[in-house]
XYZ file of C-alpha atoms in Angstrom:
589
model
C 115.132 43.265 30.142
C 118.208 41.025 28.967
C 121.216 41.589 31.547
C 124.152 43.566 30.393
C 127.773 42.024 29.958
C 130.027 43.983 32.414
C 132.824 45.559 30.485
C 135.198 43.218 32.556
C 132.853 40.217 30.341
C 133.147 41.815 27.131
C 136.926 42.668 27.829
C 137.634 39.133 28.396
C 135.833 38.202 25.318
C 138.006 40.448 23.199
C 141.002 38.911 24.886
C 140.309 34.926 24.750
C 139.131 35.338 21.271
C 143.153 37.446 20.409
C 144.475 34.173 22.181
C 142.595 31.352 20.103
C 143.422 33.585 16.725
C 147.061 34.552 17.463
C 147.653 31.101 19.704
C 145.181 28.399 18.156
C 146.877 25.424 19.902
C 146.310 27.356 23.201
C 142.431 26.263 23.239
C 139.859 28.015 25.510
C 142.486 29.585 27.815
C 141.987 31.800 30.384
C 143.430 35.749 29.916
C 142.756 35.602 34.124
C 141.550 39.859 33.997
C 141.442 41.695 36.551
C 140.824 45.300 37.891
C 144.235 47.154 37.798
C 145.519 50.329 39.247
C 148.008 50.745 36.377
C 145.332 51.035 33.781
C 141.691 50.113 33.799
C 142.284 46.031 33.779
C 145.511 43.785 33.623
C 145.673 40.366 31.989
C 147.966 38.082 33.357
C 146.893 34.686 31.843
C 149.789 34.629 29.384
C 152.510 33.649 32.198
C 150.789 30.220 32.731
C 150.047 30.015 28.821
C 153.771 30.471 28.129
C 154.990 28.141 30.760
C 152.756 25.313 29.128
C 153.865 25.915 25.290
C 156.822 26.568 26.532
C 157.353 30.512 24.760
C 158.386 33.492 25.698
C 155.531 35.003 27.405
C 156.624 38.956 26.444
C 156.782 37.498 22.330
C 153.738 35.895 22.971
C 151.769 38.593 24.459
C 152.539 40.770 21.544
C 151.142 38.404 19.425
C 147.919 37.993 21.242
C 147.771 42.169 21.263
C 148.315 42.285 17.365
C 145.509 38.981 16.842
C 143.290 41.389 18.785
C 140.559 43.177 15.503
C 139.657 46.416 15.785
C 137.209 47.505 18.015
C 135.416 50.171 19.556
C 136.293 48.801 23.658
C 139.606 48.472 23.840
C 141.317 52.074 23.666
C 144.852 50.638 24.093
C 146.680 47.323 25.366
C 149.973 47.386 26.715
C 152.451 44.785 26.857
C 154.844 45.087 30.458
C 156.696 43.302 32.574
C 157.244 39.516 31.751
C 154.219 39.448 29.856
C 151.209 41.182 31.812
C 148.587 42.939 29.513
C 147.801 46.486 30.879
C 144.288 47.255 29.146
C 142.337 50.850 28.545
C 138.944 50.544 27.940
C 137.115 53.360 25.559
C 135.620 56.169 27.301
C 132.612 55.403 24.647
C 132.289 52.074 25.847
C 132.258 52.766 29.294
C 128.928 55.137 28.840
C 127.254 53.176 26.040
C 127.771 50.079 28.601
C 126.657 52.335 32.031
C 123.487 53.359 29.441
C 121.996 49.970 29.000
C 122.247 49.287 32.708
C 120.488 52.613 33.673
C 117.798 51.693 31.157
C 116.642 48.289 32.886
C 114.669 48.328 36.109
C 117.642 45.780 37.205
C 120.895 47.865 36.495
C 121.632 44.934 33.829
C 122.213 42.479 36.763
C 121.767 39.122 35.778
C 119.250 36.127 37.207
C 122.393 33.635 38.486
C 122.817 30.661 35.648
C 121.968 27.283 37.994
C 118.799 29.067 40.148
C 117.495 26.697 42.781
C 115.628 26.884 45.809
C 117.684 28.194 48.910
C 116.131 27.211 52.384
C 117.335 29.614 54.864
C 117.076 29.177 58.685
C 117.688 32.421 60.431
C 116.399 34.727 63.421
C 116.173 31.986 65.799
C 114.872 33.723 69.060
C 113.266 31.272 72.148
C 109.515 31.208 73.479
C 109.115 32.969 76.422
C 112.666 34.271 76.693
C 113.811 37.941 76.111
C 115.816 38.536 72.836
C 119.576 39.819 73.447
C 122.645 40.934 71.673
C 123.437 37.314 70.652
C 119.920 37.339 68.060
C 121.320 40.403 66.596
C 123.811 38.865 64.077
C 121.136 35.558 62.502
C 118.711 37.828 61.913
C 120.828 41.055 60.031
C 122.444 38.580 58.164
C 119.971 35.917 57.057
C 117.756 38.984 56.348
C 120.084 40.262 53.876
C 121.387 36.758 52.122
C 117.186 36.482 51.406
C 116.875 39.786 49.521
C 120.701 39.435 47.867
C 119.475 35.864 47.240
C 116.379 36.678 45.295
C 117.249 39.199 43.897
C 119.637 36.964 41.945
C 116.499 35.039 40.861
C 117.141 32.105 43.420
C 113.622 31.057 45.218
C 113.970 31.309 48.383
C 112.111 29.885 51.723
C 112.499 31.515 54.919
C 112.585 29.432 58.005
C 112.976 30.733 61.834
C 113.443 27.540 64.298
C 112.532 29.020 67.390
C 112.973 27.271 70.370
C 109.448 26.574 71.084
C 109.674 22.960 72.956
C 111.719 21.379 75.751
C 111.311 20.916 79.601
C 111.520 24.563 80.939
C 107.313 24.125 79.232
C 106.117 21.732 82.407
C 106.837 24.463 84.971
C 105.455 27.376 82.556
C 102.037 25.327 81.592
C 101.806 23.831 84.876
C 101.915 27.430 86.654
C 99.325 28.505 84.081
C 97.497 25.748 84.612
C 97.128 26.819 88.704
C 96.945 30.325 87.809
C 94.954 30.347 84.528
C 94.307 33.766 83.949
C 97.937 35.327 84.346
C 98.198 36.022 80.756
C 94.671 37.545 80.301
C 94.918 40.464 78.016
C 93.075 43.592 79.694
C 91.682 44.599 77.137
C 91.248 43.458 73.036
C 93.576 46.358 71.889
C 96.587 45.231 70.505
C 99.264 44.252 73.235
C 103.098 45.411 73.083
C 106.033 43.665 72.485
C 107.253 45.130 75.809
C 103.553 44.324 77.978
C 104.061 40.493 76.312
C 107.667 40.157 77.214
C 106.843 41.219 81.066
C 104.134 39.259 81.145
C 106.432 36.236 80.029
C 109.233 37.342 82.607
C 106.489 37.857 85.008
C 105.181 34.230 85.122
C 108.761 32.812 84.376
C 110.006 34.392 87.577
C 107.240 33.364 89.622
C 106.792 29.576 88.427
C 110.846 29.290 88.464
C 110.503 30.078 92.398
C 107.971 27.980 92.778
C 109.554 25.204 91.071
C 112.842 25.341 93.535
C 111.211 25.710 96.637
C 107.577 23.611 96.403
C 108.705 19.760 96.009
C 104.801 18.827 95.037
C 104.849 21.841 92.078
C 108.240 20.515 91.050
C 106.264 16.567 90.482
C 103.902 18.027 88.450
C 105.717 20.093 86.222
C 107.783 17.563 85.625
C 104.569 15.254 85.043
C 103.236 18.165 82.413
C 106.434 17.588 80.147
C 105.650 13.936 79.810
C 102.143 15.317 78.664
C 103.283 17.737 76.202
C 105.159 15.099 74.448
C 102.260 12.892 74.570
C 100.441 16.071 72.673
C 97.661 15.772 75.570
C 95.223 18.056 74.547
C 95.157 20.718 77.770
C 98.594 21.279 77.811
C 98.476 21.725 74.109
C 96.408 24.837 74.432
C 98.481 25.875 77.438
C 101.720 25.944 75.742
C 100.479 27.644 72.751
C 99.501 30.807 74.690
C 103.296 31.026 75.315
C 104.102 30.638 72.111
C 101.113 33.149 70.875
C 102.348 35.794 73.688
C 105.772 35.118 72.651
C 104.864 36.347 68.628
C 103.715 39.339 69.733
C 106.849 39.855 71.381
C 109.466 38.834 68.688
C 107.476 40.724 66.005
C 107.554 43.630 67.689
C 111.528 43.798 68.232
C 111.206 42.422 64.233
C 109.539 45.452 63.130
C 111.820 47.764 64.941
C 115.103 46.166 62.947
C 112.437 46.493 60.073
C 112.388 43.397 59.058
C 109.340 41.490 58.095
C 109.218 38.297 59.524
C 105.323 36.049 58.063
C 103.787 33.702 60.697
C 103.878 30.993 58.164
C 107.809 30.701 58.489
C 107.820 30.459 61.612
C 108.308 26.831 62.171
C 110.057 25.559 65.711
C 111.717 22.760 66.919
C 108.038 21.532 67.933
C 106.884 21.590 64.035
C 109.759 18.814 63.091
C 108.328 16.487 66.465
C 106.466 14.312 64.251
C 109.172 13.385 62.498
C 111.328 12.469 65.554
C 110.781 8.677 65.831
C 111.000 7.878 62.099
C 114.629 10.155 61.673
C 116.075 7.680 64.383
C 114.265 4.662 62.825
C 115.669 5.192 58.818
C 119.265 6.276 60.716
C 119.473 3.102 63.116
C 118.065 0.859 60.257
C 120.308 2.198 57.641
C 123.375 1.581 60.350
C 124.318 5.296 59.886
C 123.211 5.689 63.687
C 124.131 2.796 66.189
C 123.456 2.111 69.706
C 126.200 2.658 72.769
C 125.063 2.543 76.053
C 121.187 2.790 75.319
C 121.621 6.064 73.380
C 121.385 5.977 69.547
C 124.395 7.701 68.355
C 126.551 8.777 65.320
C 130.517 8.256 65.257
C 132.886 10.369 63.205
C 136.705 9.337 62.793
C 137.901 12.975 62.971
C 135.607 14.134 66.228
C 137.370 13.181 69.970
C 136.687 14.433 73.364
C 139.735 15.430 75.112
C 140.416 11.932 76.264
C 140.754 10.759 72.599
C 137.813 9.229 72.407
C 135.668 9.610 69.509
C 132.698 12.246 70.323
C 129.271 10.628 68.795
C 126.403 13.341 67.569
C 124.015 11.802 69.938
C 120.103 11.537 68.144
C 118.340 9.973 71.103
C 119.162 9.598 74.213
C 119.536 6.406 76.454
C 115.645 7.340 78.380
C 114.204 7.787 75.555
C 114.551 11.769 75.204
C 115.613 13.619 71.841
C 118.188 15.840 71.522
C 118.557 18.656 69.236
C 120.133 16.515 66.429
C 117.064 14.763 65.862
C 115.207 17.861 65.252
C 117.877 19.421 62.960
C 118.489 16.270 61.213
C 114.478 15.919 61.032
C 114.007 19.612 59.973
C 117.055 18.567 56.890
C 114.223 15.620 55.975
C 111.624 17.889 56.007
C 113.251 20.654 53.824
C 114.953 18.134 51.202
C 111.744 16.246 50.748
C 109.166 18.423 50.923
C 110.107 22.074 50.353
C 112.579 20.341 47.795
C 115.834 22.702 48.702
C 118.704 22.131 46.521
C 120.712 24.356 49.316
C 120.181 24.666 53.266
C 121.839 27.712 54.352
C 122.131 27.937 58.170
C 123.066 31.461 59.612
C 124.204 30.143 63.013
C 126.761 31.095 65.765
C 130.228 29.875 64.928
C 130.194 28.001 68.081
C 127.934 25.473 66.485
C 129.699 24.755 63.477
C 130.837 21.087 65.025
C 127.333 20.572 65.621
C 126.833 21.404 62.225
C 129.503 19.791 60.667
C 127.957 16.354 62.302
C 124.991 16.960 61.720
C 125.732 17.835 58.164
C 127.695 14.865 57.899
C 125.316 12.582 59.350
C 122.409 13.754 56.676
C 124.999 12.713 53.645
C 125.385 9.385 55.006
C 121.810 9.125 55.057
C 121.157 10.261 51.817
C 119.332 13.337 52.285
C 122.272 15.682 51.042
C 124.266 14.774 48.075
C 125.867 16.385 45.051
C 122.676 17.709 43.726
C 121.156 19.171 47.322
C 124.389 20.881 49.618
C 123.787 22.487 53.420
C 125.695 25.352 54.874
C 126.567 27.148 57.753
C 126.911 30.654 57.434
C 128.739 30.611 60.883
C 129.109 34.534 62.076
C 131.336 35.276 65.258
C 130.465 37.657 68.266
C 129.242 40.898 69.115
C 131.947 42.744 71.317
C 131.822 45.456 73.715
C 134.358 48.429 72.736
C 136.282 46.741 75.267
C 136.916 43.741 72.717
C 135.101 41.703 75.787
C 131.503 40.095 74.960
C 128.892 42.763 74.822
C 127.070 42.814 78.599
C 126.185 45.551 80.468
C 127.667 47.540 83.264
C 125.984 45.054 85.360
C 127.153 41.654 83.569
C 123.892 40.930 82.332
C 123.246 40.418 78.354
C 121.831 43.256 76.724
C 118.382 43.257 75.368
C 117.605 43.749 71.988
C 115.269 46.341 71.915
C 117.335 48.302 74.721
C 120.109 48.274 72.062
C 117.997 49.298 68.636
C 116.532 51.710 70.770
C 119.443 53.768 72.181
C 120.533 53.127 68.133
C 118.038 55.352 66.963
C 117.716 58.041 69.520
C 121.898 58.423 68.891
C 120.827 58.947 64.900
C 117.946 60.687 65.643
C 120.299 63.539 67.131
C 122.885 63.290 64.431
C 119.803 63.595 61.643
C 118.381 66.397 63.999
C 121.887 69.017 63.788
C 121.633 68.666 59.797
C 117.789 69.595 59.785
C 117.241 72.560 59.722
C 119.857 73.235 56.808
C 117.355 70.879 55.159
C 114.329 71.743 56.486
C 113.250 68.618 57.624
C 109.608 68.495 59.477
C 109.613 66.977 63.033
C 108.349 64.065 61.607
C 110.326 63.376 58.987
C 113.886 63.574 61.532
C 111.856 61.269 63.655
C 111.435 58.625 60.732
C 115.116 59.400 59.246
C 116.590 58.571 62.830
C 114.852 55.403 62.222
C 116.309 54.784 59.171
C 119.412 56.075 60.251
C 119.886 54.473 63.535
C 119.181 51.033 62.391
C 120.751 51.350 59.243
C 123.476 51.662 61.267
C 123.599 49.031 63.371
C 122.840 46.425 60.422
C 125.473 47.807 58.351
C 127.816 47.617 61.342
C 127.233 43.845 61.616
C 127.302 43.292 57.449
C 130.303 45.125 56.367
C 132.067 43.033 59.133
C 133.084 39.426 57.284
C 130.543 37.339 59.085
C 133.270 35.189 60.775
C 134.402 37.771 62.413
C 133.907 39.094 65.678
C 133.020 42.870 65.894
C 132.504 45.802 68.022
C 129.851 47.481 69.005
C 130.155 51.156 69.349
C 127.424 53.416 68.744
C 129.633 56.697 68.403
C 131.297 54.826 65.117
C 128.651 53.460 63.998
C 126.193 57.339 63.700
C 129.699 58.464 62.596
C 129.070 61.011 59.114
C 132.367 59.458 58.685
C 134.363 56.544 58.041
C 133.005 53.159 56.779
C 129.257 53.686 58.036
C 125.796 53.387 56.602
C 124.839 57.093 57.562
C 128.297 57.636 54.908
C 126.276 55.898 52.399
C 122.671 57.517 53.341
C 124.204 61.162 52.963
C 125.767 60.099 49.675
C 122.705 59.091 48.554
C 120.084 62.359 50.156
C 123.518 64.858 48.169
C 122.538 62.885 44.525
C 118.821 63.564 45.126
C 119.465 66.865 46.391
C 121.293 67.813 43.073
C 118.271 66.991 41.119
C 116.042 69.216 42.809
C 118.501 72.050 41.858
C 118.790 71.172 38.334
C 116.133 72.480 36.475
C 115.554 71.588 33.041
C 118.671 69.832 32.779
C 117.749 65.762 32.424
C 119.844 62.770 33.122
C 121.163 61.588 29.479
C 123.856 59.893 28.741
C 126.652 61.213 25.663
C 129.232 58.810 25.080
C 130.904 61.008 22.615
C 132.554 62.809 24.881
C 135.885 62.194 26.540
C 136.039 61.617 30.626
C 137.538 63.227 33.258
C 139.203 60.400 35.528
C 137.118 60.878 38.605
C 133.603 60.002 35.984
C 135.900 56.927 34.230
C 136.647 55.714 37.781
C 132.974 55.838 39.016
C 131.973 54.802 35.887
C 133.713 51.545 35.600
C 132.636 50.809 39.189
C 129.464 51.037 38.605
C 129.356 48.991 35.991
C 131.178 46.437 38.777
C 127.585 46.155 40.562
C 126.327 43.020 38.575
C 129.755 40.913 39.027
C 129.937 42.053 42.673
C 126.399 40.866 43.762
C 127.081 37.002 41.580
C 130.057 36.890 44.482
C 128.289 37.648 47.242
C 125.393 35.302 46.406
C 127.819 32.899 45.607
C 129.765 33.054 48.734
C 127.148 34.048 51.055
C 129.636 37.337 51.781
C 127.354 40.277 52.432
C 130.365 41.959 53.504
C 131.685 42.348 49.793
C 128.630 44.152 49.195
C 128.569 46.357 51.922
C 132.517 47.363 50.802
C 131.047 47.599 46.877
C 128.771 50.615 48.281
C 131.226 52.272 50.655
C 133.792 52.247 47.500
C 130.539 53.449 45.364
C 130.147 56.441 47.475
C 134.082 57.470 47.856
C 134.127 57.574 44.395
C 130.889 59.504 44.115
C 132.455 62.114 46.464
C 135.932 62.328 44.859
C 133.483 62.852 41.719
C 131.345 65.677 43.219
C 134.581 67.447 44.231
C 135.939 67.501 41.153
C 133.135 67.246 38.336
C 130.607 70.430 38.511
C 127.214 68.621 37.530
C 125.126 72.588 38.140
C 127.956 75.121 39.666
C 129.860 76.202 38.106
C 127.889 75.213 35.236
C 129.776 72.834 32.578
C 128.631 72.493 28.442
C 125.092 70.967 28.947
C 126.369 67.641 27.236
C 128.599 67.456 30.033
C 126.042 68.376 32.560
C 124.136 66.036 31.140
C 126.475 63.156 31.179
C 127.610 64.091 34.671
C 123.786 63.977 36.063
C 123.068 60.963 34.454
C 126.491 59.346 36.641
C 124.940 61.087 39.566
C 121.686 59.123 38.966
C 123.128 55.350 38.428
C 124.404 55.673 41.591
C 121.658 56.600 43.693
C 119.805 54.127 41.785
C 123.024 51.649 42.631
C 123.521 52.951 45.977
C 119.716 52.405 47.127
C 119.664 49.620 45.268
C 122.500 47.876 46.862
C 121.354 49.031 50.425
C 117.650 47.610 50.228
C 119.577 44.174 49.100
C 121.391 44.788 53.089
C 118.090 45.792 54.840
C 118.775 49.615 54.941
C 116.302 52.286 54.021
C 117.701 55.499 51.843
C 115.888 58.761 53.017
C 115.182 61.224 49.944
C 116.169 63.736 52.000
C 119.164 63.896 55.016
């Protein structure tokens, strides 16, 4: 299906071409629209228009409004103020445009003009290490810029650069290597996420001791990361059980945030180690990297330490070692030249944006960014306790992951189990909705929070029926399906003959806002804006359903009709727009 021009689109239209007929020497100006609370849009283009020809803007407005033919969109345009156009849009317009979205399988949303190929390098957990709090935010976020991302027709390649190399491996493989069956698998069932992760804690305990008090052990592990590098062949196989027990771990606490993470993506920092020696050949050779004190580095005019000396992204280091710049700058080669990105888009912790921004930096210099292929940093801040302090527990220690998503769902699962039986909801069915619920939750916590932003975590707000929250959304959504199974014959049809009350004009023309909203949030990488789109979506919907009687008491059946088919674009909108953030809309709540 062809997209469908948002009223705001077609109102502008109407407007610029009023200002080329009334104004010709104006050119292709800009009437600058925008949503209004004094009427449906305000246009306030002709203050800037005026200052340049020099005109009254009030005398010129009125000659815009009067160049403006007859249509059937605009109802009535207002001149006020110094020159600001307060517009009315046709009640007829605003169905006959809602109509064409609810009859494509897309709303009407349009595939973004300039599609390219979006690499995106998110949920970055470590081998062998427990996930915690601080994984939370990559992966709720990156997971939600890929489905907002395609969605908008971009293609998009998922990458997860798990930290899969470095020397913590010689003490790991060289305890396996002296105690080669500690991660034998009972049995050939399938093994937890839980059983891998102690198994992993297990061994890293016990080879971590060994390593500080046995002086021999602590030689050859160190001996075993010189052999990993060299890719011997033993300690090859070694490390890739920790990275195989690892998997089973991190897909498991994947599944539960129900997200679907594909082996293939998974690429660490050891996939890019091929690459390392010829990244620091082409940067030393192309002068872009330079040598100081043995190590190859990169100097920036604008980066000091706090002695005022300039702060170099170091690439290698004086012995010989690489440091995480070569991999990142290696992993930039590898996704410019051969997954042929036109964007990078990194969701990382805000605390590495100067890491970034050098490393960034260093890649333009080199070539392998430019005007035609960009990277970013979709930096996101903290997740705080509800004492505004970083989220630990009672204890000081970080929180796990799972312990988190876990206490999550059994807090929905009793909010979804009070409302059951008024439902009459099966056990199983409240034991999948506090699923839904109770991560839902917790990912729409983190994305209707700008990304930059620090947050709080707290559980009681975030179940809440009330308030900003995904469960909001969810029980908007279950209400609109629950009015369809009490509607009987009556269908969904849209009649825009008739003339609308100003709770269905104000749902209405936000609705038709769903199209414009997603281009910005794909555009600026701002899952928040969606997030607040919905919330607003269902606000409306309720001040709607409080006011507008879709089946009691029963309205004119055109008006029933026109009033069911609102209440279905926006549980098409609303579960739209959630699946685009990750979060699952139960039928029934």
């Amino acid at each position: 299906m062809a997209s469908v021009p948002s009223l705001a689109s077609t109102v502008q239209q109407r407007l610029a071409e009023g200002l080329s007929a009334a104004l010709p020497e104006a050119g292709s100006a800009d009437p600058l629209l925008r949503r209004s609370d004094r009427a449906d849009f305000q246009a306030n283009g002709i203050l800037a228009l005026a200052k340049k020809l020099k005109g009254n803007p009030r005398e010129l407005a009125t000659k815009v409004v009067d160049g403006i033919p007859a249509n059937d969109v605009l109802q009535e345009i207002e001149v006020s103020g110094p020159g600001f156009l307060n517009i009315t849009v046709t009640d007829q317009a605003i169905i006959k445009t809602l109509a064409a979205r609810a009859a494509d399988d897309r709303l009407g949303v349009a595939f973004g003009e300039n599609a390219g190929t979006t690499v995106i390098d998110y949920a970055q957990p470590n081998v062998a290490k427990e996930m915690h709090v601080g994984h939370l935010r990559s992966a709720v976020i990156g997971a939600a810029m890929v489905e907002i991302l395609e969605f908008t027709g971009e293609k998009v390649v998922r990458r997860h650069h798990i930290g899969d190399w470095g020397t913590q491996f010689g003490m790991l493989i060289q305890y396996l290597v002296e105690h080669p069956h500690e991660l034998d698998h009972k049995s050939e069932d399938e093994v937890s996420g839980e059983e891998a992760m102690s198994n992993l804690n297990r061994l890293y305990k016990a080879s971590r001791a060994l390593f500080d008090s046995d002086e021999e052990f602590k030689t050859r592990a160190r001996a075993r990361v010189v052999d990993l590098q060299a890719g011997d062949e033993q300690t090859r196989v070694m490390w890739q059980r920790f990275v195989d027990e690892s998997k089973i771990y991190f897909y498991s606490v994947f599944d539960k945030l129900d997200m679907d993470i594909q082996d293939p993506d998974v690429v660490g920092e050891s996939g890019y180690n091929d690459m390392l020696v010829e990244t620091c050949r082409i940067l030393e050779e192309s002068g872009v990297a330079v040598r100081s004190n043995g190590a190859l580095c990169v100097f920036f005019d604008d980066v000091k330490g706090p002695d005022g000396n300039p702060t170099p992204l170091i690439v290698q280091k004086s012995d010989g070692g690489f440091g995480y710049a070569a991999t990142d700058l290696s992993a930039i080669r590898d996704r410019v030249q051969n997954l042929k990105a036109t964007t990078l888009l990194y969701v990382v912790d805000a605390r590495q944006s100067l890491h970034f921004k050098m490393v960034f930096e260093t890649a333009r210099r080199a070539g392998w960014l430019n005007d035609e292929v960009k990277a970013v940093q979709l930096a996101f801040g903290t997740v705080l306790g509800k004492d505004g302090k970083p989220f630990k527990t009672r204890e000081g220690e970080t929180v796990r992951l799972v312990d988190l998503l876990d206490e999550a769902v059994d807090r929905a699962t009793t909010v979804v189990r009070e409302k059951a039986e008024k439902v009459g909801l099966t056990e199983s069915e409240i034991v999948e909705n506090g699923q839904y619920v109770g991560i839902g939750a917790v990912k729409y916590a983190d994305l209707s929070t700008s990304a930059a932003r620090d947050y709080k975590f707290d559980l009681d707000q975030m179940v809440s029926l009330n308030g900003d929250t995904s469960v909001y959304l969810q029980y908007a959504y279950a209400r609109i399906k629950s009015i369809f199974g009490k509607a009987g014959e009556l269908t969904p049809l849209a009649h825009p003959e008739l003339e609308l009350a100003p709770a269905e004009r104000a749902l209405g023309l936000h609705l038709d806002q769903f199209g414009e909203t997603l281009a910005e949030v794909a555009e600026e990488y701002a899952p928040h804006k969606l997030a607040a789109y919905l919330y607003q979506l269902a606000s409306l919907y309720t001040t709607f359903y409080d006011q507008c009687p879709v089946i009691k008491p029963a309205p004119p059946q055109e008006i029933a009709e026109n009033r069911l088919f609102l209440c279905d674009l926006t549980a098409r909108t609303l579960h739209q727009g959630l699946a685009l953030l990750g979060i699952r809309t139960p039928e029934r709540l």
